[in-house]
Amino acid sequence: MATPKSLSKARITALGTYVPDKILTNEDLERLVDTSDEWIVQRTGIKERHIAAEDEFTSHLCIRAAERLRETYGAALDDVDLIIASTTTPDFSFPTVSCRVQQYFGMERAGAIDLNATCAGFAYALHLANGMISSGLHRKILVVAGETMSKITDYTDRSTCILFGDGAGAVLVEADPELSGGFESVILGTNGAGGIHVYRTGLAEQMDGQPLEGKGKIVQNGREVFKWAVRTVSAGIEQLLEQAELTREDIDWFVPHSANLRMIESICEKADLPLAKTLQSVQDMGNTSSASIPLALQAGVNSGRLKFGDRVLLYGFGSGLTHAGLLLRWDVPDLS
Ligand code: UT7
């Protein structure tokens, strides 16, 4: 699915993120499974990840991220009129994470909805927020993306336990009084036949007639996801640029889902984008699913690389299989 060039009347105006204190290093993993720091760094680029405490869940991380957003935004969030929470790892099926966030901040005028588009969830949530604001139905939407992947990771499976980490990010999407349009182009796509990457907590005991393994934990075919993502995202980038009538040189920052550094390198190579113009969170945080893009944006802000007015191409992809890419202007004021 593709949209015409810039019909957007929305922009991102604030960012906040949070990761739990506890760190799980590659050396820690060497003590759990038959792996090595060398293998993990060489195949994934990951050095460490943050892990939630036993009594810390996705809504707690999202609330912390939104608190940090409120600090830098410098104003209350009372007039938020919709909360969209992206997560694959909610505390409960219900009440939803977005309802827990609403309760904490007492946003009395806000609707609340959770969304699960796996690791592409943040990009999907931004797409929805842009659409709701551009239609005139909403004026200020809080998007939170949070994950406690450690709680669904099997720490006896070396092919998955080295990958995942926990964290959350929050952005504010607001109506743009100048109607200049912060969102320039979007692409969405799905390959539902690619269900080779399963987290089994739903009600079904089997999928398409096949019994499922790993109740309550992630099971994946990493190599297949890798190949699909490199092919799909590089083609999506081409389409996004074409739609927006832009060239690679117009892009200040490429922010793909941070699943694996080697995967990011392969996407850049195939899409002909310089790695130096990439923001990622995978090295220090692992794969944090839908939280990985806001965490990478935060890394860009903290290091002074991502600046007000920069053009960002962000791209989420993950289980489903599903993907979403967006071209947008970064409208968050620089911290002085
Ligand atoms: O968030 C989006 C969804 N998920 C992903 O994006 C995951 C994408 N895929 C990946 O990141 C990579 O496929 C992995 C990091 C998961 C695996 O890397 P790979 O280079 O594709 O390795 P592989 O699965 O093909 O396995 C190669 C070998 C195997 O040994 P044999 O059969 O060749 O003897 C594995 O058993 O590496 C072995 N292996 C390990 N060895 C040491 C797998 N995991 C480990 C490990 N340490 N942790």
PDB file of C-alpha atoms in Angstrom, residues 24-255:
ATOM      1  CA  LEU A  24      22.598  -8.647  30.277  1.00  0.00           C
ATOM      2  CA  THR A  25      26.011  -8.884  28.590  1.00  0.00           C
ATOM      3  CA  ASN A  26      27.327 -11.414  26.081  1.00  0.00           C
ATOM      4  CA  GLU A  27      29.523 -12.764  28.886  1.00  0.00           C
ATOM      5  CA  ASP A  28      26.386 -13.377  30.978  1.00  0.00           C
ATOM      6  CA  LEU A  29      24.897 -15.302  28.034  1.00  0.00           C
ATOM      7  CA  GLU A  30      28.071 -17.394  27.710  1.00  0.00           C
ATOM      8  CA  ARG A  31      27.192 -18.741  31.161  1.00  0.00           C
ATOM      9  CA  LEU A  32      23.612 -19.613  30.110  1.00  0.00           C
ATOM     10  CA  VAL A  33      24.021 -21.243  26.677  1.00  0.00           C
ATOM     11  CA  ASP A  34      26.709 -22.573  24.346  1.00  0.00           C
ATOM     12  CA  THR A  35      27.684 -19.271  22.710  1.00  0.00           C
ATOM     13  CA  SER A  36      30.481 -16.700  22.714  1.00  0.00           C
ATOM     14  CA  ASP A  37      30.880 -12.957  22.726  1.00  0.00           C
ATOM     15  CA  GLU A  38      32.776 -13.309  19.453  1.00  0.00           C
ATOM     16  CA  TRP A  39      29.901 -15.190  17.714  1.00  0.00           C
ATOM     17  CA  ILE A  40      27.250 -12.775  18.958  1.00  0.00           C
ATOM     18  CA  VAL A  41      29.182  -9.635  17.966  1.00  0.00           C
ATOM     19  CA  GLN A  42      30.186 -11.032  14.591  1.00  0.00           C
ATOM     20  CA  ARG A  43      26.668 -12.284  13.653  1.00  0.00           C
ATOM     21  CA  THR A  44      24.532  -9.571  15.266  1.00  0.00           C
ATOM     22  CA  GLY A  45      26.678  -6.636  16.453  1.00  0.00           C
ATOM     23  CA  ILE A  46      24.952  -6.872  19.865  1.00  0.00           C
ATOM     24  CA  LYS A  47      27.108  -6.270  22.951  1.00  0.00           C
ATOM     25  CA  GLU A  48      24.482  -5.999  25.665  1.00  0.00           C
ATOM     26  CA  ARG A  49      20.770  -5.549  26.315  1.00  0.00           C
ATOM     27  CA  HIS A  50      18.622  -4.151  29.132  1.00  0.00           C
ATOM     28  CA  ILE A  51      16.308  -6.510  30.987  1.00  0.00           C
ATOM     29  CA  ALA A  52      13.198  -5.590  32.981  1.00  0.00           C
ATOM     30  CA  ALA A  53      12.957  -6.561  36.650  1.00  0.00           C
ATOM     31  CA  GLU A  54      10.606  -9.395  37.552  1.00  0.00           C
ATOM     32  CA  ASP A  55       7.889  -6.989  38.630  1.00  0.00           C
ATOM     33  CA  GLU A  56       8.503  -4.491  35.814  1.00  0.00           C
ATOM     34  CA  PHE A  57       6.187  -4.776  32.784  1.00  0.00           C
ATOM     35  CA  THR A  58       5.633  -3.009  29.469  1.00  0.00           C
ATOM     36  CA  SER A  59       3.242  -0.384  30.855  1.00  0.00           C
ATOM     37  CA  HIS A  60       5.850   0.621  33.475  1.00  0.00           C
ATOM     38  CA  LEU A  61       8.482   1.150  30.760  1.00  0.00           C
ATOM     39  CA  CYS A  62       6.021   3.109  28.595  1.00  0.00           C
ATOM     40  CA  ILE A  63       5.035   5.335  31.524  1.00  0.00           C
ATOM     41  CA  ARG A  64       8.705   6.086  32.274  1.00  0.00           C
ATOM     42  CA  ALA A  65       9.320   6.931  28.596  1.00  0.00           C
ATOM     43  CA  ALA A  66       6.282   9.233  28.542  1.00  0.00           C
ATOM     44  CA  GLU A  67       7.459  10.921  31.763  1.00  0.00           C
ATOM     45  CA  ARG A  68      10.774  11.685  30.089  1.00  0.00           C
ATOM     46  CA  LEU A  69       8.928  12.993  27.039  1.00  0.00           C
ATOM     47  CA  ARG A  70       6.890  15.296  29.298  1.00  0.00           C
ATOM     48  CA  GLU A  71      10.097  16.648  30.889  1.00  0.00           C
ATOM     49  CA  THR A  72      11.629  17.659  27.545  1.00  0.00           C
ATOM     50  CA  TYR A  73       8.276  18.817  26.126  1.00  0.00           C
ATOM     51  CA  GLY A  74       7.970  21.152  29.109  1.00  0.00           C
ATOM     52  CA  ALA A  75       4.168  21.000  29.369  1.00  0.00           C
ATOM     53  CA  ALA A  76       1.453  18.768  30.773  1.00  0.00           C
ATOM     54  CA  LEU A  77      -0.071  16.077  28.604  1.00  0.00           C
ATOM     55  CA  ASP A  78      -3.655  16.835  29.739  1.00  0.00           C
ATOM     56  CA  ASP A  79      -4.848  17.726  26.255  1.00  0.00           C
ATOM     57  CA  VAL A  80      -3.708  14.473  24.629  1.00  0.00           C
ATOM     58  CA  ASP A  81      -6.839  13.184  22.862  1.00  0.00           C
ATOM     59  CA  LEU A  82      -5.650   9.695  21.885  1.00  0.00           C
ATOM     60  CA  ILE A  83      -3.030   7.246  23.191  1.00  0.00           C
ATOM     61  CA  ILE A  84      -1.749   4.566  20.830  1.00  0.00           C
ATOM     62  CA  ALA A  85       0.420   1.893  22.478  1.00  0.00           C
ATOM     63  CA  SER A  86       2.419  -0.428  20.251  1.00  0.00           C
ATOM     64  CA  THR A  87       3.444  -3.670  21.913  1.00  0.00           C
ATOM     65  CA  THR A  88       3.708  -7.417  21.397  1.00  0.00           C
ATOM     66  CA  THR A  89       4.286  -7.954  25.119  1.00  0.00           C
ATOM     67  CA  PRO A  90       1.450  -6.246  27.038  1.00  0.00           C
ATOM     68  CA  ASP A  91       1.223  -6.720  30.820  1.00  0.00           C
ATOM     69  CA  PHE A  92      -2.272  -8.172  30.282  1.00  0.00           C
ATOM     70  CA  SER A  93      -4.569  -8.820  27.319  1.00  0.00           C
ATOM     71  CA  PHE A  94      -6.761  -6.280  29.124  1.00  0.00           C
ATOM     72  CA  PRO A  95      -6.607  -3.712  30.582  1.00  0.00           C
ATOM     73  CA  THR A  96      -4.417  -2.563  27.726  1.00  0.00           C
ATOM     74  CA  VAL A  97      -1.069  -0.788  28.038  1.00  0.00           C
ATOM     75  CA  SER A  98      -2.611   2.400  26.619  1.00  0.00           C
ATOM     76  CA  CYS A  99      -5.259   2.326  29.390  1.00  0.00           C
ATOM     77  CA  ARG A 100      -2.545   1.937  32.048  1.00  0.00           C
ATOM     78  CA  VAL A 101      -0.696   4.942  30.569  1.00  0.00           C
ATOM     79  CA  GLN A 102      -3.936   6.964  30.511  1.00  0.00           C
ATOM     80  CA  GLN A 103      -4.616   6.102  34.154  1.00  0.00           C
ATOM     81  CA  TYR A 104      -1.123   7.112  35.286  1.00  0.00           C
ATOM     82  CA  PHE A 105      -1.187  10.518  33.598  1.00  0.00           C
ATOM     83  CA  GLY A 106      -4.913  11.125  34.219  1.00  0.00           C
ATOM     84  CA  MET A 107      -5.496  12.178  30.613  1.00  0.00           C
ATOM     85  CA  GLU A 108      -9.218  12.565  30.974  1.00  0.00           C
ATOM     86  CA  ARG A 109      -9.987  13.434  27.368  1.00  0.00           C
ATOM     87  CA  ALA A 110      -7.906  10.693  25.760  1.00  0.00           C
ATOM     88  CA  GLY A 111      -9.078   7.604  23.935  1.00  0.00           C
ATOM     89  CA  ALA A 112      -6.770   4.604  24.310  1.00  0.00           C
ATOM     90  CA  ILE A 113      -5.955   1.744  21.998  1.00  0.00           C
ATOM     91  CA  ASP A 114      -3.207  -0.911  21.759  1.00  0.00           C
ATOM     92  CA  LEU A 115      -1.771  -2.021  18.453  1.00  0.00           C
ATOM     93  CA  ASN A 116       0.278  -5.106  17.626  1.00  0.00           C
ATOM     94  CA  ALA A 117       2.230  -4.964  14.389  1.00  0.00           C
ATOM     95  CA  THR A 118       5.208  -6.751  15.980  1.00  0.00           C
ATOM     96  CA  CYS A 119       8.576  -5.054  15.362  1.00  0.00           C
ATOM     97  CA  ALA A 120       6.926  -2.757  12.779  1.00  0.00           C
ATOM     98  CA  GLY A 121       4.466  -1.487  15.403  1.00  0.00           C
ATOM     99  CA  PHE A 122       6.020   1.940  16.027  1.00  0.00           C
ATOM    100  CA  ALA A 123       5.971   2.780  12.315  1.00  0.00           C
ATOM    101  CA  TYR A 124       2.347   1.599  12.059  1.00  0.00           C
ATOM    102  CA  ALA A 125       1.384   3.659  15.117  1.00  0.00           C
ATOM    103  CA  LEU A 126       2.956   6.780  13.585  1.00  0.00           C
ATOM    104  CA  HIS A 127       1.100   6.121  10.343  1.00  0.00           C
ATOM    105  CA  LEU A 128      -2.214   5.891  12.236  1.00  0.00           C
ATOM    106  CA  ALA A 129      -1.456   8.987  14.320  1.00  0.00           C
ATOM    107  CA  ASN A 130      -0.634  10.973  11.183  1.00  0.00           C
ATOM    108  CA  GLY A 131      -3.854   9.779   9.526  1.00  0.00           C
ATOM    109  CA  MET A 132      -6.045  10.596  12.532  1.00  0.00           C
ATOM    110  CA  ILE A 133      -4.602  14.093  12.867  1.00  0.00           C
ATOM    111  CA  SER A 134      -4.531  14.840   9.143  1.00  0.00           C
ATOM    112  CA  SER A 135      -8.212  13.854   8.937  1.00  0.00           C
ATOM    113  CA  GLY A 136      -9.007  16.497  11.546  1.00  0.00           C
ATOM    114  CA  LEU A 137     -10.379  13.981  14.058  1.00  0.00           C
ATOM    115  CA  HIS A 138      -7.568  14.429  16.602  1.00  0.00           C
ATOM    116  CA  ARG A 139      -5.080  17.162  17.562  1.00  0.00           C
ATOM    117  CA  LYS A 140      -2.565  15.604  19.951  1.00  0.00           C
ATOM    118  CA  ILE A 141      -1.718  11.890  20.040  1.00  0.00           C
ATOM    119  CA  LEU A 142       0.714  10.170  22.402  1.00  0.00           C
ATOM    120  CA  VAL A 143       2.354   7.183  20.731  1.00  0.00           C
ATOM    121  CA  VAL A 144       4.159   4.778  23.043  1.00  0.00           C
ATOM    122  CA  ALA A 145       6.051   1.662  21.937  1.00  0.00           C
ATOM    123  CA  GLY A 146       7.249  -0.642  24.673  1.00  0.00           C
ATOM    124  CA  GLU A 147       8.412  -4.229  24.988  1.00  0.00           C
ATOM    125  CA  THR A 148       9.516  -6.663  27.660  1.00  0.00           C
ATOM    126  CA  MET A 149      10.899  -9.214  25.216  1.00  0.00           C
ATOM    127  CA  SER A 150      12.915 -10.878  27.997  1.00  0.00           C
ATOM    128  CA  LYS A 151       9.658 -12.227  29.446  1.00  0.00           C
ATOM    129  CA  ILE A 152       8.892 -14.209  26.261  1.00  0.00           C
ATOM    130  CA  THR A 153      12.479 -15.245  25.496  1.00  0.00           C
ATOM    131  CA  ASP A 154      13.608 -18.828  26.014  1.00  0.00           C
ATOM    132  CA  TYR A 155      16.999 -18.540  27.749  1.00  0.00           C
ATOM    133  CA  THR A 156      17.848 -22.122  26.799  1.00  0.00           C
ATOM    134  CA  ASP A 157      17.587 -21.374  23.036  1.00  0.00           C
ATOM    135  CA  ARG A 158      20.871 -19.836  21.895  1.00  0.00           C
ATOM    136  CA  SER A 159      19.476 -18.763  18.516  1.00  0.00           C
ATOM    137  CA  THR A 160      16.974 -16.349  20.107  1.00  0.00           C
ATOM    138  CA  CYS A 161      18.123 -15.498  23.639  1.00  0.00           C
ATOM    139  CA  ILE A 162      21.149 -13.559  22.426  1.00  0.00           C
ATOM    140  CA  LEU A 163      18.947 -11.178  20.413  1.00  0.00           C
ATOM    141  CA  PHE A 164      16.268  -9.597  22.553  1.00  0.00           C
ATOM    142  CA  GLY A 165      16.144  -6.751  25.054  1.00  0.00           C
ATOM    143  CA  ASP A 166      13.583  -4.539  26.818  1.00  0.00           C
ATOM    144  CA  GLY A 167      12.789  -0.831  26.481  1.00  0.00           C
ATOM    145  CA  ALA A 168      10.240   1.801  25.521  1.00  0.00           C
ATOM    146  CA  GLY A 169       9.889   5.025  23.572  1.00  0.00           C
ATOM    147  CA  ALA A 170       7.225   7.717  23.367  1.00  0.00           C
ATOM    148  CA  VAL A 171       6.557  10.470  20.833  1.00  0.00           C
ATOM    149  CA  LEU A 172       3.950  13.171  20.623  1.00  0.00           C
ATOM    150  CA  VAL A 173       2.241  13.691  17.254  1.00  0.00           C
ATOM    151  CA  GLU A 174       0.468  17.030  16.990  1.00  0.00           C
ATOM    152  CA  ALA A 175      -1.590  18.977  14.493  1.00  0.00           C
ATOM    153  CA  ASP A 176       0.759  21.278  12.608  1.00  0.00           C
ATOM    154  CA  PRO A 177      -0.596  24.847  12.683  1.00  0.00           C
ATOM    155  CA  GLU A 178       1.365  25.704   9.529  1.00  0.00           C
ATOM    156  CA  LEU A 179       0.064  22.576   7.798  1.00  0.00           C
ATOM    157  CA  SER A 180       3.516  22.041   6.361  1.00  0.00           C
ATOM    158  CA  GLY A 181       3.179  18.286   6.720  1.00  0.00           C
ATOM    159  CA  GLY A 182       5.789  16.449   8.744  1.00  0.00           C
ATOM    160  CA  PHE A 183       5.002  13.077   7.165  1.00  0.00           C
ATOM    161  CA  GLU A 184       6.041  12.931   3.533  1.00  0.00           C
ATOM    162  CA  SER A 185       5.540   9.372   2.378  1.00  0.00           C
ATOM    163  CA  VAL A 186       4.459   5.968   3.676  1.00  0.00           C
ATOM    164  CA  ILE A 187       4.575   2.358   2.536  1.00  0.00           C
ATOM    165  CA  LEU A 188       2.921  -0.627   4.237  1.00  0.00           C
ATOM    166  CA  GLY A 189       3.096  -4.291   3.297  1.00  0.00           C
ATOM    167  CA  THR A 190       2.353  -7.768   4.595  1.00  0.00           C
ATOM    168  CA  ASN A 191       3.211 -11.368   3.807  1.00  0.00           C
ATOM    169  CA  GLY A 192       0.880 -13.333   6.069  1.00  0.00           C
ATOM    170  CA  ALA A 193       2.144 -16.589   4.603  1.00  0.00           C
ATOM    171  CA  GLY A 194       5.503 -15.968   6.238  1.00  0.00           C
ATOM    172  CA  GLY A 195       4.422 -17.016   9.737  1.00  0.00           C
ATOM    173  CA  ILE A 196       7.753 -18.576  10.521  1.00  0.00           C
ATOM    174  CA  HIS A 197       8.312 -16.480  13.579  1.00  0.00           C
ATOM    175  CA  VAL A 198       5.891 -17.291  16.368  1.00  0.00           C
ATOM    176  CA  TYR A 199       5.301 -16.163  19.931  1.00  0.00           C
ATOM    177  CA  ARG A 200       2.725 -18.543  21.263  1.00  0.00           C
ATOM    178  CA  THR A 201       0.506 -17.110  23.975  1.00  0.00           C
ATOM    179  CA  GLY A 202      -2.729 -16.924  22.013  1.00  0.00           C
ATOM    180  CA  LEU A 203      -5.529 -19.441  22.313  1.00  0.00           C
ATOM    181  CA  ALA A 204      -4.576 -21.672  19.380  1.00  0.00           C
ATOM    182  CA  GLU A 205      -2.605 -24.872  19.933  1.00  0.00           C
ATOM    183  CA  GLN A 206      -1.647 -25.212  16.260  1.00  0.00           C
ATOM    184  CA  MET A 207      -1.153 -23.098  13.153  1.00  0.00           C
ATOM    185  CA  ASP A 208      -2.319 -24.152   9.668  1.00  0.00           C
ATOM    186  CA  GLY A 209      -2.650 -27.743  10.896  1.00  0.00           C
ATOM    187  CA  GLN A 210       0.863 -27.869  12.366  1.00  0.00           C
ATOM    188  CA  PRO A 211       1.469 -28.262  16.114  1.00  0.00           C
ATOM    189  CA  LEU A 212       3.328 -25.311  17.665  1.00  0.00           C
ATOM    190  CA  GLU A 213       6.460 -25.446  19.750  1.00  0.00           C
ATOM    191  CA  GLY A 214       7.552 -23.276  22.618  1.00  0.00           C
ATOM    192  CA  LYS A 215       4.456 -22.287  24.558  1.00  0.00           C
ATOM    193  CA  GLY A 216       4.799 -18.748  25.893  1.00  0.00           C
ATOM    194  CA  LYS A 217       8.169 -18.166  24.198  1.00  0.00           C
ATOM    195  CA  ILE A 218       9.449 -16.888  20.849  1.00  0.00           C
ATOM    196  CA  VAL A 219      10.317 -19.436  18.166  1.00  0.00           C
ATOM    197  CA  GLN A 220      11.778 -18.110  14.931  1.00  0.00           C
ATOM    198  CA  ASN A 221      13.503 -18.985  11.709  1.00  0.00           C
ATOM    199  CA  GLY A 222      16.056 -16.195  11.950  1.00  0.00           C
ATOM    200  CA  ARG A 223      17.733 -16.812   8.634  1.00  0.00           C
ATOM    201  CA  GLU A 224      14.426 -16.595   6.687  1.00  0.00           C
ATOM    202  CA  VAL A 225      13.407 -13.379   8.465  1.00  0.00           C
ATOM    203  CA  PHE A 226      16.844 -11.946   7.698  1.00  0.00           C
ATOM    204  CA  LYS A 227      16.602 -12.656   3.957  1.00  0.00           C
ATOM    205  CA  TRP A 228      13.001 -11.409   3.696  1.00  0.00           C
ATOM    206  CA  ALA A 229      13.796  -8.186   5.564  1.00  0.00           C
ATOM    207  CA  VAL A 230      16.826  -7.271   3.458  1.00  0.00           C
ATOM    208  CA  ARG A 231      14.871  -7.859   0.234  1.00  0.00           C
ATOM    209  CA  THR A 232      11.666  -6.149   1.386  1.00  0.00           C
ATOM    210  CA  VAL A 233      13.099  -3.102   3.130  1.00  0.00           C
ATOM    211  CA  SER A 234      15.532  -2.222   0.335  1.00  0.00           C
ATOM    212  CA  ALA A 235      12.682  -2.385  -2.214  1.00  0.00           C
ATOM    213  CA  GLY A 236      10.449  -0.355   0.133  1.00  0.00           C
ATOM    214  CA  ILE A 237      13.071   2.392   0.439  1.00  0.00           C
ATOM    215  CA  GLU A 238      13.164   2.728  -3.341  1.00  0.00           C
ATOM    216  CA  GLN A 239       9.382   3.059  -3.448  1.00  0.00           C
ATOM    217  CA  LEU A 240       9.254   5.589  -0.607  1.00  0.00           C
ATOM    218  CA  LEU A 241      11.785   7.830  -2.337  1.00  0.00           C
ATOM    219  CA  GLU A 242       9.981   7.556  -5.655  1.00  0.00           C
ATOM    220  CA  GLN A 243       6.632   8.455  -4.084  1.00  0.00           C
ATOM    221  CA  ALA A 244       8.093  11.492  -2.354  1.00  0.00           C
ATOM    222  CA  GLU A 245      10.077  12.476  -5.474  1.00  0.00           C
ATOM    223  CA  LEU A 246      13.280  12.497  -3.427  1.00  0.00           C
ATOM    224  CA  THR A 247      16.734  10.997  -3.858  1.00  0.00           C
ATOM    225  CA  ARG A 248      19.010   9.191  -1.385  1.00  0.00           C
ATOM    226  CA  GLU A 249      20.960  12.420  -0.914  1.00  0.00           C
ATOM    227  CA  ASP A 250      17.824  14.069   0.532  1.00  0.00           C
ATOM    228  CA  ILE A 251      17.794  11.631   3.457  1.00  0.00           C
ATOM    229  CA  ASP A 252      19.601  12.802   6.588  1.00  0.00           C
ATOM    230  CA  TRP A 253      19.009   9.662   8.668  1.00  0.00           C
ATOM    231  CA  PHE A 254      17.923   6.102   7.940  1.00  0.00           C
ATOM    232  CA  VAL A 255      16.422   4.476  11.048  1.00  0.00           C
TER     233      VAL A 255
END
